[in-house]
CSV table of C-alpha atoms and ligand atoms in Angstrom, one decimal:
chain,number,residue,atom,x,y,z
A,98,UNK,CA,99.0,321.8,248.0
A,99,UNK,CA,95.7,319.9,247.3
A,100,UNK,CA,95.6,316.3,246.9
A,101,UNK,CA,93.2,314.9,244.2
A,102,UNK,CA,91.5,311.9,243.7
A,103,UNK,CA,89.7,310.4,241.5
A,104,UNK,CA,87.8,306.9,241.5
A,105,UNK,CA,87.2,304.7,238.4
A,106,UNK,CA,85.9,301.6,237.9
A,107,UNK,CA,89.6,300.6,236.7
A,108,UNK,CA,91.8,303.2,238.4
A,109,UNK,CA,92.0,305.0,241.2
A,110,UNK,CA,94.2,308.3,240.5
A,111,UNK,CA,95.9,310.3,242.4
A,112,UNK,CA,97.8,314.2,241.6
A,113,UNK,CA,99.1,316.6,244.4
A,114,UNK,CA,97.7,319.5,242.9
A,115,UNK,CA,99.4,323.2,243.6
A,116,UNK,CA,97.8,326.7,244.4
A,117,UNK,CA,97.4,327.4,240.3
A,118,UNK,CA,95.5,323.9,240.1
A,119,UNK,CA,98.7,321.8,237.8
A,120,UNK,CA,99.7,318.6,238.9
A,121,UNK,CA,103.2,318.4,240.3
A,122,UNK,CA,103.2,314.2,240.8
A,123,UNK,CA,100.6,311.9,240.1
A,124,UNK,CA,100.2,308.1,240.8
A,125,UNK,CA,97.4,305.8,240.0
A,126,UNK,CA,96.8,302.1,241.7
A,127,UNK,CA,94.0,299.4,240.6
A,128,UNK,CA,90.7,299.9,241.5
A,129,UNK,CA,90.3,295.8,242.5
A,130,UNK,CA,86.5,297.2,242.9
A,131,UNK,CA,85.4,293.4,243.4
A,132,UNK,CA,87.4,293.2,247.0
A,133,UNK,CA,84.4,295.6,248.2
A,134,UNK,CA,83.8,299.0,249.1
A,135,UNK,CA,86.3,298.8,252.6
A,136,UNK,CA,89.2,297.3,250.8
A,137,UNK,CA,89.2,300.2,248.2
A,138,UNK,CA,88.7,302.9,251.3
A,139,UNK,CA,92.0,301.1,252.8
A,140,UNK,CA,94.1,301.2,249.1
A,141,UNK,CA,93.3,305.0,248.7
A,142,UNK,CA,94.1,305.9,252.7
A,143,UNK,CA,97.6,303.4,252.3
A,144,UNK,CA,98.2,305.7,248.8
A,145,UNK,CA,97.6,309.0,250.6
A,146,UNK,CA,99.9,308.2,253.5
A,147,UNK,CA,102.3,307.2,251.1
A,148,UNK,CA,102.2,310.8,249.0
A,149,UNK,CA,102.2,312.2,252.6
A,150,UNK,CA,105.4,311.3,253.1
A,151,UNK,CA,106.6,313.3,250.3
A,152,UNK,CA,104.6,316.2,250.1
A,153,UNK,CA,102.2,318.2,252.5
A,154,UNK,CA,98.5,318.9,251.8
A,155,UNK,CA,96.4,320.6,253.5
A,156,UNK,CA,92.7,319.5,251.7
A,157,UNK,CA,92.1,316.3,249.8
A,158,UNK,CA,89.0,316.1,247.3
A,159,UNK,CA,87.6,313.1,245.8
A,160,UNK,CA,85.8,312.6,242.5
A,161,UNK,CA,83.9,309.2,242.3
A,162,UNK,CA,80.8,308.4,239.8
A,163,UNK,CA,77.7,306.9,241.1
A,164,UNK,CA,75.1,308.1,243.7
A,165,UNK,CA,76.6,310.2,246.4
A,166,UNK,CA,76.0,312.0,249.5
A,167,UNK,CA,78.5,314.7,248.9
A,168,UNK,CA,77.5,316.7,252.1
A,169,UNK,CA,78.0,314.0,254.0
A,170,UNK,CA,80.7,312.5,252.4
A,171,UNK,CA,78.9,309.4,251.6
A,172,UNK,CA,79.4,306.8,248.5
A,173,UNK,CA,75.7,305.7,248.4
A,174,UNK,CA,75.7,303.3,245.9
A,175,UNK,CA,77.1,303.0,241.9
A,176,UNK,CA,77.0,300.9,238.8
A,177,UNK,CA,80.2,299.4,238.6
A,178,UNK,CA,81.8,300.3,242.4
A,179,UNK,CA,80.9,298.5,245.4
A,180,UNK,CA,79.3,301.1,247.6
A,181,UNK,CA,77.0,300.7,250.4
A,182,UNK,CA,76.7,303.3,251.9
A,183,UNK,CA,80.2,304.1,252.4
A,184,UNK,CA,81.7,306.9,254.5
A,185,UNK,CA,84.4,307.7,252.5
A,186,UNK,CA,85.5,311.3,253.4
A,187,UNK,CA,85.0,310.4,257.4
A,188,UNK,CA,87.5,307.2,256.8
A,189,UNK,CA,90.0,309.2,254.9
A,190,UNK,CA,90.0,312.0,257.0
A,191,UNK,CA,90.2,310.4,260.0
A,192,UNK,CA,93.6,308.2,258.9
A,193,UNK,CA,94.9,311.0,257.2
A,194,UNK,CA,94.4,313.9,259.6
A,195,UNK,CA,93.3,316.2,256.2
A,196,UNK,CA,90.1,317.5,255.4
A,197,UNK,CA,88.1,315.5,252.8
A,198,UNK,CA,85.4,316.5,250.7
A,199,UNK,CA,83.4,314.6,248.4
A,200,UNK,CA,82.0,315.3,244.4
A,201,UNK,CA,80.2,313.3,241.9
A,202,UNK,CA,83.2,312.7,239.1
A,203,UNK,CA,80.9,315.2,236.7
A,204,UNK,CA,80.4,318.3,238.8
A,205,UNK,CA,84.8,317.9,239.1
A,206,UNK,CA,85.2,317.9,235.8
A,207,UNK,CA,83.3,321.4,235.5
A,208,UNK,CA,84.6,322.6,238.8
A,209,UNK,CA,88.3,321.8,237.0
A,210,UNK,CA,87.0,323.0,233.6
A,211,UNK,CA,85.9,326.7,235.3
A,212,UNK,CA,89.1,327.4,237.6
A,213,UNK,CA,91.9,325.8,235.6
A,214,UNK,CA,90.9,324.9,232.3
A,215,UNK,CA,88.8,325.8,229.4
A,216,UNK,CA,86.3,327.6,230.8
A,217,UNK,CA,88.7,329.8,232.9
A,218,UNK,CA,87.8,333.0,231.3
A,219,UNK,CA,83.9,332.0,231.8
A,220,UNK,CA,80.9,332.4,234.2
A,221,UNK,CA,78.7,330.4,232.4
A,222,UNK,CA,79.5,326.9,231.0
A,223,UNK,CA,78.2,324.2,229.7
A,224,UNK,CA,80.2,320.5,230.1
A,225,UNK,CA,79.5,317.6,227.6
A,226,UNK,CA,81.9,314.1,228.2
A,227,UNK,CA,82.0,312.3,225.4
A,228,UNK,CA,82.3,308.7,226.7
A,229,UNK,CA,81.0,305.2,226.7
A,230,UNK,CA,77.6,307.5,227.6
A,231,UNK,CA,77.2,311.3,227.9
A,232,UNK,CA,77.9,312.8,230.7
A,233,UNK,CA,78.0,316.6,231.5
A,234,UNK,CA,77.9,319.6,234.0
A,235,UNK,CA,76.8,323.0,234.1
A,236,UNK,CA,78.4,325.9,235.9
A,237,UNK,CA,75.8,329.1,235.9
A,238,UNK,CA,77.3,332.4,237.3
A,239,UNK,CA,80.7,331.0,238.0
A,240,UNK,CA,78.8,327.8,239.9
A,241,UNK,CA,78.3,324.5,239.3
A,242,UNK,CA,74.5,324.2,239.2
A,243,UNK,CA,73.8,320.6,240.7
A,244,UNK,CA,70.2,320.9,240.8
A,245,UNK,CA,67.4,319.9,243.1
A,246,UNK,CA,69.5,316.8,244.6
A,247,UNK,CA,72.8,317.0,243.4
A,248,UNK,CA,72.1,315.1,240.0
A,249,UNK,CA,71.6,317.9,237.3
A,250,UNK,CA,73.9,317.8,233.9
A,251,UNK,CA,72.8,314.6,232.8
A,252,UNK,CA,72.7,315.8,229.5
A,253,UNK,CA,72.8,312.3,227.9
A,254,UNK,CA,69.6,311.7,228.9
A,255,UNK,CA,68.1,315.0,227.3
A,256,UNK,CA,65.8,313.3,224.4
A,257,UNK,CA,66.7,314.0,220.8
A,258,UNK,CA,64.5,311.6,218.8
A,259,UNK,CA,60.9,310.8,220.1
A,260,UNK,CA,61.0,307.7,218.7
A,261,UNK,CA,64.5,306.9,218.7
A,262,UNK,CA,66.8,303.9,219.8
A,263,UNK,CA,66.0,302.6,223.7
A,264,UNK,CA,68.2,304.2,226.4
A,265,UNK,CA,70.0,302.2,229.5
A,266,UNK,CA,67.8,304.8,231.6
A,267,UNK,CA,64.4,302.9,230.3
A,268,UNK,CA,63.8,306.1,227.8
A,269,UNK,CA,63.8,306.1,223.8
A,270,UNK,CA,65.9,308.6,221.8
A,271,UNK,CA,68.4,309.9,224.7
A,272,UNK,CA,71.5,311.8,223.2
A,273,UNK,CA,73.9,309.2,224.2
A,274,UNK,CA,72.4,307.1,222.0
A,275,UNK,CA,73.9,309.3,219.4
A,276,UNK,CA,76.5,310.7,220.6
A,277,UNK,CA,78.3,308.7,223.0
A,278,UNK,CA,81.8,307.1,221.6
A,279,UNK,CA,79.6,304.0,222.0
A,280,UNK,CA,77.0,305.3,219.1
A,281,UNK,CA,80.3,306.7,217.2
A,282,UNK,CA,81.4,303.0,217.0
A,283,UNK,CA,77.9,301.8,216.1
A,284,UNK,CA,77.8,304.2,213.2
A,285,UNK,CA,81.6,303.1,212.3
A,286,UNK,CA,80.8,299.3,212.2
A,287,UNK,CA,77.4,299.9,210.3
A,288,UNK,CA,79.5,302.1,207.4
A,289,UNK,CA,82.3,299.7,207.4
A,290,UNK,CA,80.1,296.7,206.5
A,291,UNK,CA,78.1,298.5,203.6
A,292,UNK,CA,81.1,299.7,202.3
A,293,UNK,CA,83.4,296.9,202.3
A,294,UNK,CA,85.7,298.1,199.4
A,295,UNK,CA,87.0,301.3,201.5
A,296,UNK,CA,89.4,302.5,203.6
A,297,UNK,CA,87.2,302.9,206.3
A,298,UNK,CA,86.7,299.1,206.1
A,299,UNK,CA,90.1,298.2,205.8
A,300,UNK,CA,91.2,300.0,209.2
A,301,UNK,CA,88.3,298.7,211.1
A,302,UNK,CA,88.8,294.7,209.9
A,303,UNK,CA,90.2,294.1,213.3
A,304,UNK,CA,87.8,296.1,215.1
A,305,UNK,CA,86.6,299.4,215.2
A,306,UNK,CA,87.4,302.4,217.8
A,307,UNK,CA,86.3,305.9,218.8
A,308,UNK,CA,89.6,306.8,216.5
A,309,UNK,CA,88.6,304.7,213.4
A,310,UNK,CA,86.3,307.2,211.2
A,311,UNK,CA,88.7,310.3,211.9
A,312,UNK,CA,91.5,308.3,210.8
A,313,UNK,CA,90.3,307.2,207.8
A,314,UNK,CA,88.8,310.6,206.5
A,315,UNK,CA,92.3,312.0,207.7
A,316,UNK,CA,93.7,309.4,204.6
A,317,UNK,CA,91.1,310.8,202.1
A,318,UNK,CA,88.6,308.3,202.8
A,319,UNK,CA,85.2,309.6,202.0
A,320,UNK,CA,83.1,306.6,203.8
A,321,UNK,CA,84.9,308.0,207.4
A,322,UNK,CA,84.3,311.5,206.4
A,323,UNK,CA,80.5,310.7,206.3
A,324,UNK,CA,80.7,309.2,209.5
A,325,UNK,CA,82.2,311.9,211.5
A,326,UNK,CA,80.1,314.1,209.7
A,327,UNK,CA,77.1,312.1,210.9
A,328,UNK,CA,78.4,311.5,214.5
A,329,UNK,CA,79.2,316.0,214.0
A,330,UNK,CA,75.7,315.9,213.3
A,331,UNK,CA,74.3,313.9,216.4
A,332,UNK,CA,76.8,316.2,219.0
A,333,UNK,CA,75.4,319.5,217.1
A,334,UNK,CA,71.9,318.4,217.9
A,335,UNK,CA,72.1,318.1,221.1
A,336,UNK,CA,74.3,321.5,221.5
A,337,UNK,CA,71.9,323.4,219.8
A,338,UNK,CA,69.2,322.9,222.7
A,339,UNK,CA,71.7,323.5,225.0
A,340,UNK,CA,72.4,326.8,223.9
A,341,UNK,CA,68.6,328.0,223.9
A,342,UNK,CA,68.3,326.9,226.9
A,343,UNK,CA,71.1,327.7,228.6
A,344,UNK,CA,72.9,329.9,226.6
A,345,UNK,CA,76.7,329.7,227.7
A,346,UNK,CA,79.8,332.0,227.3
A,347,UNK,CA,81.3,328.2,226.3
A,348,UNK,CA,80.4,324.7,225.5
A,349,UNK,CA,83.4,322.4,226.5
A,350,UNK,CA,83.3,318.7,225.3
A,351,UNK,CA,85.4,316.4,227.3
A,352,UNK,CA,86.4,312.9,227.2
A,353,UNK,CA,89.0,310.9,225.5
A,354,UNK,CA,87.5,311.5,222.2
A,355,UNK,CA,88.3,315.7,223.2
A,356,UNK,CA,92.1,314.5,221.9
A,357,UNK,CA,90.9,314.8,218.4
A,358,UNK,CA,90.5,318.7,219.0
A,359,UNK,CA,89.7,320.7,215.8
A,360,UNK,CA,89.4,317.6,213.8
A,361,UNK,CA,86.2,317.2,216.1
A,362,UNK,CA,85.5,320.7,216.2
A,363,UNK,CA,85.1,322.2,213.0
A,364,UNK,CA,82.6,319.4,211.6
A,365,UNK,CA,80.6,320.2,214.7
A,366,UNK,CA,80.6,324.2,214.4
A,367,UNK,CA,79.5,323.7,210.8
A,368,UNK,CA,76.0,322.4,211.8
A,369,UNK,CA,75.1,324.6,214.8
A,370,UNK,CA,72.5,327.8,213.9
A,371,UNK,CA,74.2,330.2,216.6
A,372,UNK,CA,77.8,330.9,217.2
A,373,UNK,CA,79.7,329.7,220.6
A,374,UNK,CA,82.5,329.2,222.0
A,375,UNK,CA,83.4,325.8,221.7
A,376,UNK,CA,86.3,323.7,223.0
A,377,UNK,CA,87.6,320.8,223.9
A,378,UNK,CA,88.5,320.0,227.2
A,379,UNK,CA,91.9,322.0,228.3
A,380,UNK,CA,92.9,319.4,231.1
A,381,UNK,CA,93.1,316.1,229.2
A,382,UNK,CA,93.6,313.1,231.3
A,383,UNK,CA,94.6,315.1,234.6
A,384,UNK,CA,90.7,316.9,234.6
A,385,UNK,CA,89.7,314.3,237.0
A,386,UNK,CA,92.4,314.9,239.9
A,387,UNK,CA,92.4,318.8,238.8
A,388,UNK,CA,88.9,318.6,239.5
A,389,UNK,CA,88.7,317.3,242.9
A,390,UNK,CA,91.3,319.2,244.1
A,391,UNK,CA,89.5,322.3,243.0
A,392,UNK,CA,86.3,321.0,244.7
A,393,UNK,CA,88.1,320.6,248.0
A,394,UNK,CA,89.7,324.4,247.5
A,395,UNK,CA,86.6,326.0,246.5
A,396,UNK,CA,84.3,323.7,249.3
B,137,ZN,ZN1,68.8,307.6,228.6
């Protein structure tokens, strides 16, 4: 057994993860990320001792986002947790007396994608997350490839429009832009208010989500089926340079947004020039804890 762990800037989850990488119990306590980095340490070593009690693990692996020292085991800093430098693996391991190793939250999800998910049949994988931004991975060969310091697969950042919207990362035109959940809503809100008399309209007058447009072209509504198709579009952009370069055996988007399956699919298949294997992601919210654990296995 494996324990996995994964960090959010809400949650902190947990899953004891067997030898064919599925989750036999999983637990999740608050992140309280404004106590500071040591209080959070402490929560996830009292959590771990706790699972200890019922079940015995031999590695633990944690996922976290942000700017890590994975070799070390070091939480360097991140946007919304309070690292400083934190020694996370070293604190854990130490209470604990298991083995823990360290991953950036992205190179999990395509550790947990190639071993026990989607891309299990694969060597070569691209990962896109689908989220507030775009995040993504890429295993080559059956490997993650993390890149000159551990920070390749930012795939939202890959430029789509040279003179396109301005980017959090201080560039113009990133694919996030367009096809984060973020940009999705953008487009929803914007097609809602010129078209006041639809559907689309009506199901977004208390606010719009990442599920709005899908719903509404699922009723017949044409003004959501022109959004997904645009937001289809904006993904298929952004696949299509991916595949040139990189040309995968599959393209696996993740995300919550992944729960609308072929209903994101097929508009997106439509618009690319080459055929590929495209999915969505195979281990739904669990791909975080999978992840980990598979990071700690395979470390
Ligand atoms: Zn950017």
């Amino acid at each position: 057994m494996i324990l996995g762990i994964d960090i959010g800037g809400t949650n902190v989850k947990f899953g004891v993860v067997d030898e064919n990488y599925r989750v036999v119990k999983g637990y999740s306590i608050p992140t309280g990320a404004a106590r500071g980095d040591l209080a959070i340490v402490n929560d996830i070593i009292a959590q771990t001792k706790k699972i200890q009690k019922e079940f015995t693990f031999t590695r633990i692996g944690i996922g976290s986002p942000g700017n890590l020292d994975c070799d070390n085991g070091v939480c360097v800093r991140a946007s919304n947790l309070p690292y400083n430098n934190t020694p996370i693996t070293a604190m854990v391991s130490e209470a604990t007396g298991v083995p823990a190793f360290l991953a950036n939250d992205a190179t999990a999800a395509v550790y947990g994608e190639l071993y026990a998910g989607a891309g299990k049949n694969f060597n070569n994988i691209v990962m896109v997350t689908l989220g507030t931004g775009v995040g993504g991975g890429i295993a080559i060969d059956g490997k993650p490839y993390l890149g000159a310091s551990g920070g390749a697969g930012e795939i939202g950042h890959m430029i789509i429009k040279y003179d396109g919207l301005p980017c959090g990362c201080g560039q113009v035109g990133c694919y996030e832009q367009y096809a984060s959940v973020t940009a999705l809503i953008r487009i929803t809100k914007a097609a809602a208010d010129a078209n006041p008399d639809s559907l689309l309209a009506k199901l977004t007058a208390k606010g719009a989500n990442g599920r709005s447009a899908f719903d509404a072209k699922e009723k017949g509504c044409p003004v959501g089926a022109a959004v997904v198709d645009e937001y289809a579009e904006n993904i298929a952009i952004g696949l299509k340079g991916l595949q040139w370069i990189f040309q995968p055996d599959a393209i696996i988007l993740g995300g919550a947004i992944s729960a609308q399956g072929e209903n994101l699919l097929t508009p997106i298949r439509g618009k690319l020039t080459n055929p590929i294997n495209l999915f969505t992601s195979a281990l739904g919210n669990n791909a975080g804890v999978i992840g980990a654990a598979v990071v700690a296995d395979k470390r």
